[in-house]
Short mmCIF file of C-alpha atoms in Angstrom, two decimals:
data_model
loop_
_atom_site.label_atom_id
_atom_site.label_comp_id
_atom_site.label_asym_id
_atom_site.label_seq_id
_atom_site.Cartn_x
_atom_site.Cartn_y
_atom_site.Cartn_z
CA MET A 1 269.51 236.02 -11.59
CA LYS A 2 270.82 234.86 -14.97
CA MET A 3 270.01 237.12 -17.91
CA LYS A 4 267.69 235.47 -20.42
CA THR A 5 268.91 235.86 -23.99
CA GLY A 6 266.64 235.49 -27.02
CA LEU A 7 267.69 234.93 -30.63
CA VAL A 8 265.51 236.03 -33.56
CA LEU A 9 266.18 234.57 -37.01
CA SER A 10 264.81 236.12 -40.21
CA GLY A 11 263.57 234.39 -43.31
CA GLY A 12 265.67 234.48 -46.47
CA GLY A 13 265.58 231.15 -48.32
CA ALA A 14 269.09 229.87 -49.04
CA ARG A 15 270.47 233.02 -47.39
CA GLY A 16 269.13 231.60 -44.13
CA VAL A 17 272.32 229.52 -43.95
CA ALA A 18 273.86 232.79 -42.71
CA HIS A 19 272.15 232.13 -39.36
CA LEU A 20 274.29 229.03 -38.96
CA GLY A 21 277.47 231.07 -39.38
CA VAL A 22 276.15 233.57 -36.85
CA LEU A 23 275.26 230.77 -34.42
CA LYS A 24 278.70 229.21 -34.73
CA ALA A 25 280.29 232.58 -33.93
CA LEU A 26 277.93 233.21 -31.00
CA GLU A 27 278.83 229.86 -29.48
CA GLU A 28 282.54 230.66 -29.80
CA LEU A 29 281.86 234.01 -28.13
CA GLY A 30 280.27 232.20 -25.21
CA VAL A 31 276.69 233.34 -25.87
CA VAL A 32 274.04 230.97 -24.49
CA ILE A 33 270.63 231.16 -26.16
CA ASP A 34 267.58 230.70 -23.90
CA CYS A 35 264.77 231.41 -26.36
CA ILE A 36 264.42 231.43 -30.17
CA SER A 37 261.95 233.00 -32.61
CA GLY A 38 262.11 232.55 -36.37
CA THR A 39 260.44 232.97 -39.72
CA SER A 40 260.76 230.69 -42.78
CA ALA A 41 264.44 229.68 -43.12
CA GLY A 42 264.93 231.12 -39.64
CA ALA A 43 262.18 228.86 -38.32
CA LEU A 44 263.87 225.83 -39.88
CA VAL A 45 267.31 226.70 -38.48
CA GLY A 46 265.80 227.68 -35.13
CA ALA A 47 263.89 224.41 -34.79
CA LEU A 48 266.91 222.24 -35.55
CA TYR A 49 269.10 224.26 -33.16
CA ALA A 50 266.42 224.14 -30.45
CA GLN A 51 266.31 220.38 -31.02
CA GLY A 52 269.94 220.23 -29.93
CA LEU A 53 271.84 220.09 -33.23
CA LYS A 54 275.04 222.13 -33.48
CA PRO A 55 275.40 224.75 -36.28
CA GLU A 56 277.93 222.62 -38.18
CA ALA A 57 275.62 219.58 -38.04
CA ILE A 58 272.66 221.61 -39.33
CA PHE A 59 274.84 223.00 -42.12
CA LYS A 60 275.86 219.47 -43.13
CA LEU A 61 272.20 218.50 -43.24
CA VAL A 62 271.25 221.54 -45.34
CA LYS A 63 274.22 220.96 -47.65
CA GLY A 64 272.83 217.54 -48.49
CA ILE A 65 269.40 218.92 -49.40
CA SER A 66 268.42 218.90 -53.06
CA PHE A 67 265.70 221.40 -53.98
CA LEU A 68 264.07 218.78 -56.22
CA LYS A 69 264.04 216.23 -53.38
CA SER A 70 262.69 218.59 -50.76
CA VAL A 71 259.75 219.83 -52.88
CA ARG A 72 257.39 218.11 -55.29
CA PRO A 73 254.97 219.28 -58.01
CA ALA A 74 251.72 220.40 -56.41
CA TRP A 75 249.44 219.93 -59.44
CA ALA A 76 247.29 222.71 -57.99
CA LEU A 77 246.28 226.24 -58.89
CA THR A 78 247.51 227.63 -55.56
CA GLY A 79 251.20 226.76 -55.92
CA LEU A 80 253.77 225.13 -58.21
CA PHE A 81 255.15 222.80 -55.53
CA ASN A 82 254.14 221.21 -52.26
CA MET A 83 256.37 220.75 -49.21
CA ASP A 84 255.93 216.99 -48.69
CA GLY A 85 259.61 216.32 -49.29
CA MET A 86 260.65 218.88 -46.68
CA ARG A 87 258.10 217.47 -44.25
CA GLU A 88 259.66 214.01 -44.61
CA LEU A 89 263.14 215.47 -44.13
CA LEU A 90 262.03 217.14 -40.89
CA GLN A 91 260.38 213.95 -39.66
CA LYS A 92 263.72 212.15 -40.00
CA ASN A 93 265.57 214.79 -37.97
CA ILE A 94 262.98 215.84 -35.39
CA PRO A 95 262.04 212.64 -33.53
CA VAL A 96 259.18 214.15 -31.49
CA ASN A 97 256.79 216.35 -33.45
CA ASP A 98 255.94 218.76 -30.63
CA PHE A 99 257.24 222.14 -29.44
CA SER A 100 257.42 220.76 -25.88
CA SER A 101 260.17 218.30 -26.91
CA LEU A 102 262.66 221.06 -27.76
CA SER A 103 265.54 221.87 -25.42
CA ILE A 104 265.13 225.61 -26.14
CA PRO A 105 261.68 227.30 -26.28
CA LEU A 106 260.80 228.22 -29.87
CA THR A 107 258.29 230.54 -31.57
CA ILE A 108 257.55 230.27 -35.30
CA ALA A 109 255.85 232.96 -37.41
CA ALA A 110 253.53 232.10 -40.31
CA THR A 111 250.97 234.16 -42.23
CA ASP A 112 247.29 233.20 -42.06
CA ILE A 113 246.54 233.96 -45.70
CA ARG A 114 242.74 234.05 -45.28
CA LYS A 115 242.77 236.47 -42.34
CA GLY A 116 245.78 238.42 -43.61
CA LYS A 117 247.34 238.24 -40.16
CA ILE A 118 250.52 236.87 -38.60
CA HIS A 119 250.25 233.82 -36.39
CA TYR A 120 252.88 232.76 -33.86
CA PHE A 121 253.20 229.04 -33.10
CA SER A 122 254.86 228.04 -29.82
CA GLU A 123 253.05 224.88 -28.77
CA GLY A 124 251.48 221.78 -30.28
CA GLU A 125 252.68 220.14 -33.49
CA LEU A 126 256.07 221.46 -34.58
CA ILE A 127 256.67 220.21 -38.13
CA PRO A 128 253.50 221.67 -39.71
CA ALA A 129 254.40 225.06 -38.20
CA ILE A 130 257.89 224.95 -39.73
CA VAL A 131 256.55 223.93 -43.14
CA ALA A 132 253.86 226.62 -43.01
CA SER A 133 256.42 229.31 -42.18
CA CYS A 134 258.57 228.23 -45.15
CA SER A 135 255.79 228.17 -47.77
CA ILE A 136 256.64 231.00 -50.17
CA PRO A 137 253.38 232.18 -51.80
CA ALA A 138 252.74 231.03 -55.39
CA LEU A 139 255.92 228.93 -55.40
CA PHE A 140 254.59 226.55 -52.74
CA ASN A 141 251.09 225.38 -51.95
CA PRO A 142 249.67 226.99 -48.77
CA ILE A 143 249.64 224.72 -45.72
CA ASN A 144 246.27 223.68 -44.33
CA PHE A 145 246.77 223.31 -40.58
CA ASN A 146 244.32 223.50 -37.67
CA ALA A 147 241.54 224.55 -40.10
CA ASN A 148 243.55 227.57 -41.30
CA LEU A 149 245.63 228.22 -44.42
CA TYR A 150 249.21 229.41 -43.90
CA VAL A 151 252.04 230.76 -46.04
CA ASP A 152 255.49 232.27 -45.38
CA GLY A 153 255.62 234.36 -42.21
CA GLY A 154 258.01 236.80 -43.87
CA LEU A 155 255.11 238.50 -45.64
CA ILE A 156 254.14 240.23 -42.39
CA ASP A 157 256.87 239.59 -39.83
CA ASN A 158 260.22 238.55 -41.26
CA LEU A 159 262.06 239.23 -37.97
CA PRO A 160 259.65 238.09 -35.23
CA VAL A 161 260.99 239.90 -32.17
CA LYS A 162 257.60 240.94 -30.76
CA PRO A 163 256.41 237.51 -29.53
CA ILE A 164 259.50 237.00 -27.33
CA ARG A 165 260.56 240.56 -26.44
CA ASN A 166 258.80 240.46 -23.07
CA GLN A 167 260.14 236.98 -22.32
CA CYS A 168 263.81 237.98 -22.63
CA ASP A 169 266.19 240.44 -21.02
CA PHE A 170 268.34 240.66 -24.13
CA ILE A 171 267.51 240.09 -27.81
CA ILE A 172 269.94 239.26 -30.62
CA GLY A 173 268.51 239.68 -34.13
CA SER A 174 270.09 237.82 -37.05
CA HIS A 175 268.93 239.24 -40.39
CA CYS A 176 270.17 237.80 -43.68
CA ASN A 177 268.44 240.14 -46.15
CA HIS A 178 270.66 243.20 -46.28
CA ILE A 179 269.86 245.33 -49.35
CA SER A 180 272.76 246.98 -51.15
CA PRO A 181 272.56 249.38 -54.13
CA GLU A 182 275.15 247.36 -56.06
CA VAL A 183 272.85 244.84 -57.70
CA ASP A 184 272.27 243.86 -61.33
CA ILE A 185 268.64 243.77 -62.46
CA THR A 186 268.94 241.73 -65.63
CA ASN A 187 265.80 239.60 -66.02
CA VAL A 188 262.30 238.93 -64.72
CA LYS A 189 263.59 236.62 -61.98
CA SER A 190 265.93 239.30 -60.62
CA VAL A 191 263.13 241.91 -60.70
CA VAL A 192 260.73 239.63 -58.79
CA GLU A 193 263.32 238.56 -56.23
CA ARG A 194 264.51 242.13 -55.67
CA SER A 195 260.93 243.36 -55.29
CA LEU A 196 260.14 240.72 -52.69
CA LEU A 197 263.36 241.50 -50.84
CA VAL A 198 262.54 245.21 -50.70
CA ALA A 199 258.97 244.53 -49.53
CA ILE A 200 260.04 242.08 -46.83
CA TYR A 201 262.90 244.30 -45.66
CA SER A 202 260.46 247.11 -44.93
CA ASN A 203 258.61 245.05 -42.31
CA THR A 204 261.80 244.52 -40.30
CA GLU A 205 262.38 248.18 -39.43
CA VAL A 206 260.32 248.17 -36.22
CA SER A 207 261.65 244.76 -35.21
CA ARG A 208 265.22 245.90 -35.71
CA GLY A 209 264.70 248.63 -33.15
CA LEU A 210 263.53 246.07 -30.59
CA CYS A 211 266.85 244.18 -30.73
CA ASP A 212 269.70 244.83 -28.30
CA VAL A 213 272.20 243.52 -30.87
CA TYR A 214 271.35 243.39 -34.57
CA ILE A 215 273.56 241.24 -36.82
CA GLU A 216 273.19 241.78 -40.57
CA PRO A 217 276.06 240.62 -42.80
CA PRO A 218 276.41 243.13 -45.67
CA ARG A 219 275.63 242.52 -49.35
CA MET A 220 273.61 239.35 -48.75
CA ASP A 221 271.44 240.25 -51.74
CA ARG A 222 274.24 239.02 -54.01
CA PHE A 223 273.09 235.51 -53.07
CA SER A 224 269.85 234.20 -54.56
CA SER A 225 267.25 233.03 -52.05
CA LEU A 226 266.66 229.84 -54.09
CA ASP A 227 270.24 228.94 -55.00
CA LEU A 228 271.80 226.35 -52.70
CA SER A 229 275.05 226.19 -54.69
CA ARG A 230 276.72 229.00 -52.70
CA ILE A 231 275.72 228.06 -49.16
CA GLN A 232 279.31 227.34 -48.10
CA GLU A 233 280.19 230.91 -49.07
CA ILE A 234 277.17 232.24 -47.16
CA PHE A 235 278.05 230.23 -44.05
CA ASP A 236 281.71 231.29 -44.05
CA PHE A 237 280.92 234.95 -44.79
CA SER A 238 278.35 235.31 -42.00
CA TYR A 239 280.63 233.55 -39.52
CA ARG A 240 283.56 235.85 -40.32
CA HIS A 241 281.35 238.95 -40.19
CA THR A 242 280.09 238.06 -36.72
CA ILE A 243 283.37 236.91 -35.20
CA GLN A 244 285.23 239.96 -36.56
CA ASN A 245 282.70 242.60 -35.55
CA TYR A 246 281.45 241.45 -32.15
CA LEU A 247 283.07 240.71 -28.80
CA PRO A 248 281.59 238.96 -25.74
CA HIS A 249 280.80 242.30 -24.07
CA HIS A 250 278.46 243.22 -26.94
CA PHE A 251 276.09 240.57 -25.62
CA GLN A 252 275.91 241.83 -22.05
CA LYS A 253 272.96 243.91 -20.94
CA SER A 254 275.12 246.45 -19.11
CA THR A 255 276.73 247.60 -22.37
CA ALA A 256 273.65 247.42 -24.60
CA ALA A 257 272.53 250.76 -25.94
#
């Protein structure tokens, strides 16, 4: 019987482009993905890959995204921007708005902000689940979907291994939020971003232990989560890290430790 391999993709904003470099390397290493789970940027990348797009095609799409085109002023007290622009972008690239249309089964994590609990979407409407998972609190308006209010899944589960662990024989985790001590804290923005990174990183510790292979390119915190100007560097760096540090046998159950 063929081993079933799952891929789990963390959130990370612009750093989520690292998943595309990892995916490109995994394909070159001959790894076939049977199941995907993702949060925030990982949900976006996972959905487009599960739709059938290749990593290079997704990167080209992301490269053409302007932050100002993908979000719009919310004119609300609950967030500075809404995600209508991103929703329209997804509608253009995901022809059938349903999880059942994907070629690879997908699970998306989002936080139910009223209940204070994580919610895992794996069926029904796809685009609202992606948008909900990407809605960073305060920056973006929460997403009202199925009578609930959702924000970024990374608040509670930034590496959603749990919902697919029992469905797969082998789990590969791709995490793009490595924290290094060599960081400059120079202004309010850097303090806020670093604080969020530290808080989110802490909820990945258990999930990391559930992975058979855990891929985390070093020093990713040198890239801002909201800066799309360095995504080529992120893509290339994560690809090189994966292709240089892993061999096909790393992704076989018999050698997993």
